[in-house]
CSV table of C-alpha atoms in Angstrom, one decimal:
chain,number,residue,atom,x,y,z
A,1,MET,CA,-31.4,-21.2,-8.1
A,2,GLY,CA,-30.0,-18.6,-7.0
A,3,LEU,CA,-26.2,-18.0,-6.4
A,4,GLY,CA,-26.3,-19.6,-3.1
A,5,ALA,CA,-27.7,-22.6,-4.1
A,6,MET,CA,-25.7,-23.6,-7.6
A,7,ASP,CA,-22.6,-25.6,-7.0
A,8,LEU,CA,-19.2,-25.1,-8.3
A,9,ASN,CA,-19.8,-28.3,-9.1
A,10,LEU,CA,-22.6,-28.2,-11.0
A,11,LEU,CA,-20.5,-25.3,-13.0
A,12,VAL,CA,-18.1,-27.7,-14.0
A,13,ALA,CA,-20.7,-30.0,-15.2
A,14,LEU,CA,-22.0,-27.8,-17.3
A,15,GLU,CA,-18.2,-26.3,-18.3
A,16,ALA,CA,-18.3,-29.9,-19.7
A,17,LEU,CA,-21.6,-31.2,-20.6
A,18,LEU,CA,-21.6,-27.8,-22.9
A,19,GLU,CA,-18.1,-28.3,-24.3
A,20,GLU,CA,-18.5,-32.5,-25.3
A,21,LYS,CA,-22.5,-32.3,-26.4
A,22,ASN,CA,-23.0,-35.4,-24.3
A,23,VAL,CA,-23.5,-36.3,-21.9
A,24,THR,CA,-21.5,-39.6,-21.8
A,25,HIS,CA,-18.6,-38.4,-22.8
A,26,ALA,CA,-19.3,-35.3,-20.6
A,27,GLY,CA,-18.9,-38.3,-17.8
A,28,VAL,CA,-16.6,-39.9,-19.0
A,29,ARG,CA,-14.6,-36.2,-18.4
A,30,LEU,CA,-15.5,-35.1,-15.3
A,31,ASN,CA,-15.4,-40.1,-14.0
A,32,SER,CA,-18.6,-39.1,-13.8
A,33,SER,CA,-21.7,-42.0,-13.8
A,34,GLN,CA,-24.0,-41.3,-16.9
A,35,SER,CA,-27.5,-41.1,-14.6
A,36,ALA,CA,-25.0,-38.1,-12.0
A,37,MET,CA,-24.4,-36.2,-15.3
A,38,SER,CA,-27.9,-36.8,-16.5
A,39,GLY,CA,-29.6,-36.0,-12.9
A,40,SER,CA,-26.5,-32.4,-13.7
A,41,LEU,CA,-28.2,-31.8,-16.9
A,42,ALA,CA,-32.2,-31.7,-15.9
A,43,ARG,CA,-30.7,-29.4,-12.6
A,44,LEU,CA,-28.9,-27.1,-14.9
A,45,ARG,CA,-32.3,-26.9,-17.6
A,46,ARG,CA,-34.5,-25.9,-14.5
A,47,HIS,CA,-32.4,-23.7,-13.2
A,48,PHE,CA,-31.7,-22.0,-16.8
A,49,ASN,CA,-35.5,-22.9,-17.7
A,50,ASP,CA,-33.5,-23.7,-21.2
A,51,GLU,CA,-32.7,-27.0,-22.7
A,52,LEU,CA,-29.3,-26.3,-23.1
A,53,LEU,CA,-28.4,-29.6,-25.1
A,54,VAL,CA,-31.5,-30.4,-28.0
A,55,ARG,CA,-31.1,-33.4,-30.6
A,56,MET,CA,-30.2,-33.0,-33.9
A,57,GLY,CA,-30.4,-36.6,-36.0
A,58,ARG,CA,-27.2,-38.8,-33.6
A,59,GLU,CA,-26.0,-35.7,-32.4
A,60,TYR,CA,-26.3,-33.1,-29.5
A,61,GLU,CA,-25.9,-29.1,-30.2
A,62,LEU,CA,-26.3,-26.4,-28.1
A,63,THR,CA,-29.0,-23.9,-27.7
A,64,PRO,CA,-28.4,-20.0,-27.9
A,65,LEU,CA,-28.7,-19.6,-24.4
A,66,ALA,CA,-26.2,-22.7,-24.1
A,67,GLU,CA,-23.5,-21.0,-26.5
A,68,ARG,CA,-24.0,-17.5,-25.6
A,69,LEU,CA,-23.2,-19.6,-21.3
A,70,LEU,CA,-19.7,-20.8,-22.6
A,71,PRO,CA,-17.3,-18.6,-23.0
A,72,VAL,CA,-19.5,-16.8,-19.9
A,73,VAL,CA,-18.4,-20.4,-17.2
A,74,ARG,CA,-15.1,-20.6,-19.1
A,75,ALA,CA,-13.8,-17.5,-17.4
A,76,SER,CA,-15.6,-18.3,-14.0
A,77,LEU,CA,-14.7,-21.2,-13.5
A,78,HIS,CA,-10.7,-20.2,-14.5
A,79,LYS,CA,-11.1,-17.0,-11.7
A,80,ALA,CA,-12.6,-19.8,-9.3
A,81,GLU,CA,-8.9,-21.7,-10.5
A,82,GLU,CA,-6.7,-18.9,-9.7
A,83,ALA,CA,-8.8,-17.5,-7.0
A,84,LEU,CA,-8.4,-21.0,-4.9
A,85,SER,CA,-5.5,-21.6,-5.9
A,86,LEU,CA,-4.4,-18.0,-3.9
A,87,THR,CA,-4.8,-20.4,-0.8
A,88,ARG,CA,-2.3,-22.8,-2.3
A,89,HIS,CA,0.9,-21.3,-3.1
A,90,PHE,CA,2.3,-18.0,-3.9
A,91,ASP,CA,5.5,-17.6,-5.6
A,92,PRO,CA,7.0,-13.8,-5.9
A,93,ALA,CA,10.0,-14.6,-8.6
A,94,GLN,CA,7.0,-15.6,-11.6
A,95,THR,CA,4.0,-13.7,-10.2
A,96,ARG,CA,2.7,-11.0,-12.5
A,97,GLN,CA,0.0,-9.3,-9.6
A,98,ARG,CA,-0.6,-5.8,-9.2
A,99,PHE,CA,-1.1,-4.4,-5.5
A,100,SER,CA,-2.8,-1.0,-4.4
A,101,VAL,CA,-1.4,1.0,-2.4
A,102,VAL,CA,-2.4,4.6,0.0
A,103,MET,CA,0.0,6.2,1.1
A,104,SER,CA,1.1,9.9,2.3
A,105,ASP,CA,3.9,12.1,0.7
A,106,TYR,CA,6.1,11.6,3.3
A,107,VAL,CA,5.5,8.0,3.7
A,108,MET,CA,6.8,7.8,-0.7
A,109,THR,CA,9.6,10.0,0.0
A,110,VAL,CA,10.9,7.8,2.6
A,111,LEU,CA,10.1,4.9,1.9
A,112,VAL,CA,9.0,3.8,-1.7
A,113,GLU,CA,12.6,3.8,-3.0
A,114,PRO,CA,14.2,1.1,-0.2
A,115,LEU,CA,10.6,-1.1,-0.8
A,116,LEU,CA,11.0,-0.9,-4.5
A,117,ARG,CA,14.4,-1.7,-4.7
A,118,ALA,CA,13.6,-4.7,-1.8
A,119,ILE,CA,10.2,-5.9,-4.4
A,120,ALA,CA,13.3,-6.2,-7.4
A,121,VAL,CA,15.5,-8.2,-5.6
A,122,GLN,CA,12.2,-11.0,-4.9
A,123,ALA,CA,9.3,-10.1,-7.6
A,124,PRO,CA,10.2,-8.7,-10.5
A,125,GLY,CA,7.6,-8.6,-12.0
A,126,VAL,CA,5.3,-7.1,-9.8
A,127,ARG,CA,3.4,-3.9,-10.2
A,128,ILE,CA,2.3,-1.1,-7.6
A,129,ASP,CA,0.7,1.5,-7.9
A,130,PHE,CA,0.5,3.9,-5.1
A,131,HIS,CA,-2.3,6.2,-4.6
A,132,PRO,CA,-2.7,9.8,-2.0
A,133,LEU,CA,-4.0,9.6,1.0
A,134,VAL,CA,-6.5,11.8,1.5
A,135,HIS,CA,-8.4,13.1,3.5
A,136,GLY,CA,-11.0,12.0,4.4
A,137,GLU,CA,-10.9,8.9,2.6
A,138,PRO,CA,-9.1,6.6,4.7
A,139,GLU,CA,-11.7,6.4,8.1
A,140,THR,CA,-15.1,5.0,5.4
A,141,ASP,CA,-14.0,0.7,5.5
A,142,THR,CA,-15.1,1.1,1.7
A,143,HIS,CA,-11.4,2.9,0.9
A,144,LEU,CA,-9.7,0.4,2.4
A,145,ARG,CA,-11.6,-2.0,0.2
A,146,CYS,CA,-10.5,-0.3,-2.5
A,147,HIS,CA,-6.4,-1.1,-1.8
A,148,ASP,CA,-4.3,-3.7,-1.1
A,149,LEU,CA,-3.0,-1.1,1.7
A,150,MET,CA,-2.7,1.7,2.9
A,151,ILE,CA,-0.1,3.2,4.9
A,152,ALA,CA,-1.3,6.5,8.0
A,153,PRO,CA,-0.3,7.7,10.8
A,154,LEU,CA,-1.8,5.5,14.3
A,155,GLY,CA,-3.7,7.6,16.6
A,156,TYR,CA,-6.6,7.8,14.3
A,157,GLN,CA,-8.7,5.1,14.6
A,158,LEU,CA,-8.5,3.7,11.4
A,159,PRO,CA,-10.6,0.9,10.6
A,160,GLY,CA,-9.4,-2.7,9.7
A,161,VAL,CA,-6.2,-4.6,11.1
A,162,SER,CA,-3.2,-2.6,11.4
A,163,GLU,CA,0.9,-2.8,12.2
A,164,THR,CA,3.7,-1.0,12.5
A,165,VAL,CA,5.7,0.3,9.9
A,166,MET,CA,8.3,2.8,11.1
A,167,HIS,CA,9.6,5.3,13.2
A,168,ASP,CA,9.9,8.8,13.4
A,169,ARG,CA,10.3,12.1,15.0
A,170,PHE,CA,9.0,15.9,14.6
A,171,VAL,CA,11.8,18.8,13.8
A,172,CYS,CA,12.3,22.3,13.2
A,173,ILE,CA,13.9,23.1,9.7
A,174,VAL,CA,14.1,27.1,9.1
A,175,ASP,CA,16.4,28.8,6.5
A,176,PRO,CA,20.0,28.1,8.1
A,177,GLY,CA,19.9,32.4,8.0
A,178,ASN,CA,17.6,32.8,9.7
A,179,PRO,CA,18.5,35.4,12.9
A,180,LEU,CA,16.3,33.7,15.8
A,181,LEU,CA,18.7,30.8,15.2
A,182,THR,CA,21.1,30.2,18.8
A,183,ASP,CA,23.9,27.1,18.8
A,184,GLY,CA,21.6,25.7,16.3
A,185,ARG,CA,18.2,25.7,18.4
A,186,LEU,CA,15.0,28.1,18.4
A,187,ALA,CA,13.5,28.6,21.9
A,188,LEU,CA,9.8,28.2,22.9
A,189,ARG,CA,9.0,31.9,22.7
A,190,ASP,CA,11.3,32.6,19.5
A,191,LEU,CA,8.8,29.0,17.8
A,192,ALA,CA,5.5,30.9,19.4
A,193,GLU,CA,5.9,33.8,17.6
A,194,MET,CA,7.7,32.7,13.9
A,195,PRO,CA,5.6,32.5,10.5
A,196,HIS,CA,4.9,29.2,9.9
A,197,ALA,CA,4.8,26.9,6.7
A,198,ALA,CA,2.5,24.1,7.6
A,199,SER,CA,0.3,21.0,6.5
A,200,ALA,CA,-3.2,21.0,5.7
A,201,PHE,CA,-4.6,18.0,6.8
A,202,GLY,CA,-8.2,19.0,6.1
A,203,LYS,CA,-9.6,19.1,9.9
A,204,SER,CA,-7.5,16.5,11.1
A,205,LEU,CA,-4.4,17.5,13.8
A,206,THR,CA,-0.5,16.3,13.3
A,207,PRO,CA,0.9,15.0,16.1
A,208,THR,CA,2.9,18.9,17.0
A,209,ASP,CA,-0.7,19.7,16.3
A,210,ARG,CA,-1.2,18.6,19.5
A,211,GLN,CA,1.6,19.6,21.3
A,212,LEU,CA,1.7,23.0,20.2
A,213,GLU,CA,-2.1,23.0,21.7
A,214,THR,CA,-1.0,21.8,25.6
A,215,LEU,CA,1.6,24.2,25.3
A,216,GLY,CA,-0.6,26.9,25.0
A,217,ILE,CA,0.5,27.8,21.4
A,218,THR,CA,-1.4,28.9,18.4
A,219,PRO,CA,0.5,29.3,15.0
A,220,THR,CA,0.3,31.9,13.0
A,221,VAL,CA,0.3,30.2,9.5
A,222,GLN,CA,1.5,31.9,7.0
A,223,VAL,CA,1.3,29.3,3.8
A,224,SER,CA,-0.5,26.1,3.8
A,225,ALA,CA,0.4,23.4,1.2
A,226,PRO,CA,-1.0,20.0,1.3
A,227,GLY,CA,1.7,17.8,2.9
A,228,PHE,CA,4.6,17.8,4.1
A,229,SER,CA,6.6,17.5,1.3
A,230,VAL,CA,6.7,21.4,-0.1
A,231,LEU,CA,7.2,23.1,2.9
A,232,PRO,CA,11.4,22.7,3.0
A,233,PHE,CA,11.3,24.3,-0.6
A,234,LEU,CA,9.0,27.3,0.8
A,235,VAL,CA,10.6,27.1,4.2
A,236,SER,CA,13.7,28.1,2.7
A,237,GLY,CA,14.5,31.6,2.3
A,238,THR,CA,11.7,33.5,4.7
A,239,ASP,CA,11.5,33.9,8.3
A,240,MET,CA,9.1,30.9,8.8
A,241,VAL,CA,9.5,27.8,10.2
A,242,ALA,CA,8.0,24.3,8.9
A,243,LEU,CA,7.7,21.5,11.8
A,244,VAL,CA,8.2,18.4,10.0
A,245,PRO,CA,9.4,14.4,9.9
A,246,GLU,CA,13.2,14.4,10.8
A,247,ARG,CA,13.7,11.8,8.0
A,248,LEU,CA,12.0,13.1,5.1
A,249,ALA,CA,13.6,16.7,6.8
A,250,ARG,CA,16.8,15.2,5.6
A,251,ARG,CA,15.9,13.4,2.6
A,252,TYR,CA,15.1,17.7,1.6
A,253,GLU,CA,18.3,18.7,3.3
A,254,PRO,CA,20.4,18.5,-0.2
A,255,PHE,CA,18.1,20.1,-3.0
A,256,ALA,CA,16.1,22.5,-0.7
A,257,ARG,CA,18.1,25.7,1.6
A,258,CYS,CA,17.2,24.4,5.1
A,259,VAL,CA,18.6,23.5,8.6
A,260,ALA,CA,16.8,20.7,10.5
A,261,VAL,CA,17.2,21.2,14.3
A,262,PRO,CA,15.3,19.7,17.4
A,263,THR,CA,11.9,20.9,18.5
A,264,PRO,CA,12.4,23.3,21.4
A,265,PHE,CA,10.3,21.0,23.5
A,266,PRO,CA,10.2,17.0,24.5
A,267,ASP,CA,10.1,14.4,20.7
A,268,VAL,CA,7.1,14.9,19.2
A,269,PRO,CA,7.1,11.1,17.6
A,270,LEU,CA,5.7,9.5,14.9
A,271,VAL,CA,4.7,6.1,14.5
A,272,GLU,CA,3.5,4.8,10.4
A,273,ALA,CA,1.2,1.8,10.1
A,274,MET,CA,0.2,-0.6,7.2
A,275,HIS,CA,-3.0,-0.9,7.3
A,276,TRP,CA,-5.6,-3.1,5.2
A,277,HIS,CA,-8.7,-4.9,5.3
A,278,PRO,CA,-9.3,-8.3,6.6
A,279,HIS,CA,-10.6,-10.2,4.4
A,280,ARG,CA,-7.4,-9.9,2.2
A,281,HIS,CA,-5.6,-11.0,6.0
A,282,ALA,CA,-4.8,-14.6,4.7
A,283,ASP,CA,-3.9,-14.4,1.4
A,284,PRO,CA,-1.0,-15.3,0.4
A,285,ALA,CA,0.5,-12.8,-1.5
A,286,HIS,CA,-1.0,-10.1,0.6
A,287,ARG,CA,1.1,-11.8,3.6
A,288,TRP,CA,4.0,-11.4,0.8
A,289,LEU,CA,3.4,-7.5,0.5
A,290,ARG,CA,3.5,-6.8,4.0
A,291,GLU,CA,6.5,-9.3,4.8
A,292,ILE,CA,8.5,-6.6,2.7
A,293,VAL,CA,6.7,-3.7,3.8
A,294,ARG,CA,7.6,-4.7,7.5
A,295,ASN,CA,11.3,-5.3,6.6
A,296,VAL,CA,12.0,-2.3,4.6
A,297,GLY,CA,9.7,0.1,7.8
A,298,ALA,CA,12.4,-2.3,10.5
A,299,SER,CA,15.4,-1.8,8.4
A,300,LEU,CA,15.4,1.8,8.9
A,301,ASP,CA,14.1,2.1,12.1
A,302,GLU,CA,17.7,0.4,12.1
A,303,PRO,CA,20.6,1.5,14.8
A,304,VAL,CA,22.8,3.4,12.3
A,305,GLN,CA,26.4,1.8,12.3
A,306,PRO,CA,29.5,4.5,12.1
A,307,PRO,CA,31.7,3.9,9.4
A,308,ALA,CA,35.1,2.0,9.8
A,309,GLU,CA,37.5,4.7,10.3
A,310,GLY,CA,39.2,5.6,6.2
A,311,GLY,CA,36.0,4.0,4.7
A,312,ALA,CA,34.0,7.3,5.0
A,313,HIS,CA,34.7,8.2,1.7
A,314,ARG,CA,33.9,5.1,-0.1
A,315,ALA,CA,30.9,5.5,1.6
A,316,ARG,CA,29.8,8.7,0.6
A,317,GLU,CA,30.7,7.1,-3.3
A,318,VAL,CA,28.2,3.8,-2.7
A,319,PHE,CA,25.4,5.6,-1.1
A,320,ALA,CA,23.3,7.3,-3.2
A,321,PRO,CA,21.4,9.9,-1.6
A,322,ALA,CA,18.2,8.4,-0.8
A,323,ASP,CA,20.2,6.6,1.5
A,324,VAL,CA,20.9,9.3,3.7
A,325,CYS,CA,16.8,8.5,5.3
A,326,HIS,CA,18.6,5.4,6.4
A,327,ARG,CA,21.2,6.7,8.7
A,328,LEU,CA,20.0,9.2,10.3
A,329,PRO,CA,22.0,10.9,12.9
A,330,ALA,CA,21.1,12.0,16.3
A,331,VAL,CA,19.6,15.4,15.3
A,332,PRO,CA,21.6,17.9,16.4
A,333,ARG,CA,24.3,16.5,14.2
A,334,MET,CA,21.9,18.1,11.2
A,335,THR,CA,24.7,20.3,9.2
A,336,THR,CA,23.3,22.4,6.6
A,337,LEU,CA,23.5,21.8,3.4
A,338,SER,CA,23.4,24.9,0.1
């Protein structure tokens, strides 16, 4: 008898028989007849090729195999009950759930802080393990099975189920003293001739790579780095240019000497989505995680309302630096922070 032929109720009977060491008492415990429990014991003896219970005078004792089975059966039934309870109820306020989420350095920069603040309000006991997005792995089904969520751009034919989380666009970042800046802008010919600091994503092309390719521009990459986050610091104090998501550029302006300006071509959108394996789709805990990620992403996409008159000073006091990425004005209004 293999696992597929083993009724879960038979494991329940096995636990009762091994704990009670008596067919009659096990039947009473499970509200089952003595003959039914005797039948279950006979099936279990055939399955394990062992007596399990042996008579010693007027009592029954466990065989050595039964002694080893009892803690394993207890643990297995506990896990089974835990798994079945997931489909019935999930309480964020009480859970100690641990999630695994994969995302790029860019998403970590702009999404993680507001996400953790939202989670802390609803589920203070939740733990999230963040993992870097490793190029080459997202394309595999196995990778999705190992993590609860993966947040990555749309357009890469990733497996699993996906849902859009947030939108962004690319901008150019340069040192504020770059002589090629004219009225806060770069000309397309200058972008083509300038040395670039670029993100290395293996063989994958970024949306701006594809746009430059369409325009017939092959950028001269002077420096490359894994991800976007370091690029503002590489550009600072040099004549290089980098193409990065606007939210990331905004977040790093207080720390890196760089200025963000519009691209000299039509906006290149960036759409980030959460991806998950279909077998997690109905899990209530996973549904809750998706909902909170969805809500945080939607809050980042909300249009910004200008502060009320006389409230600008108070806004500067209330909003932490992280909130800058929530309040993105139009690109031409970007200023240099040195």
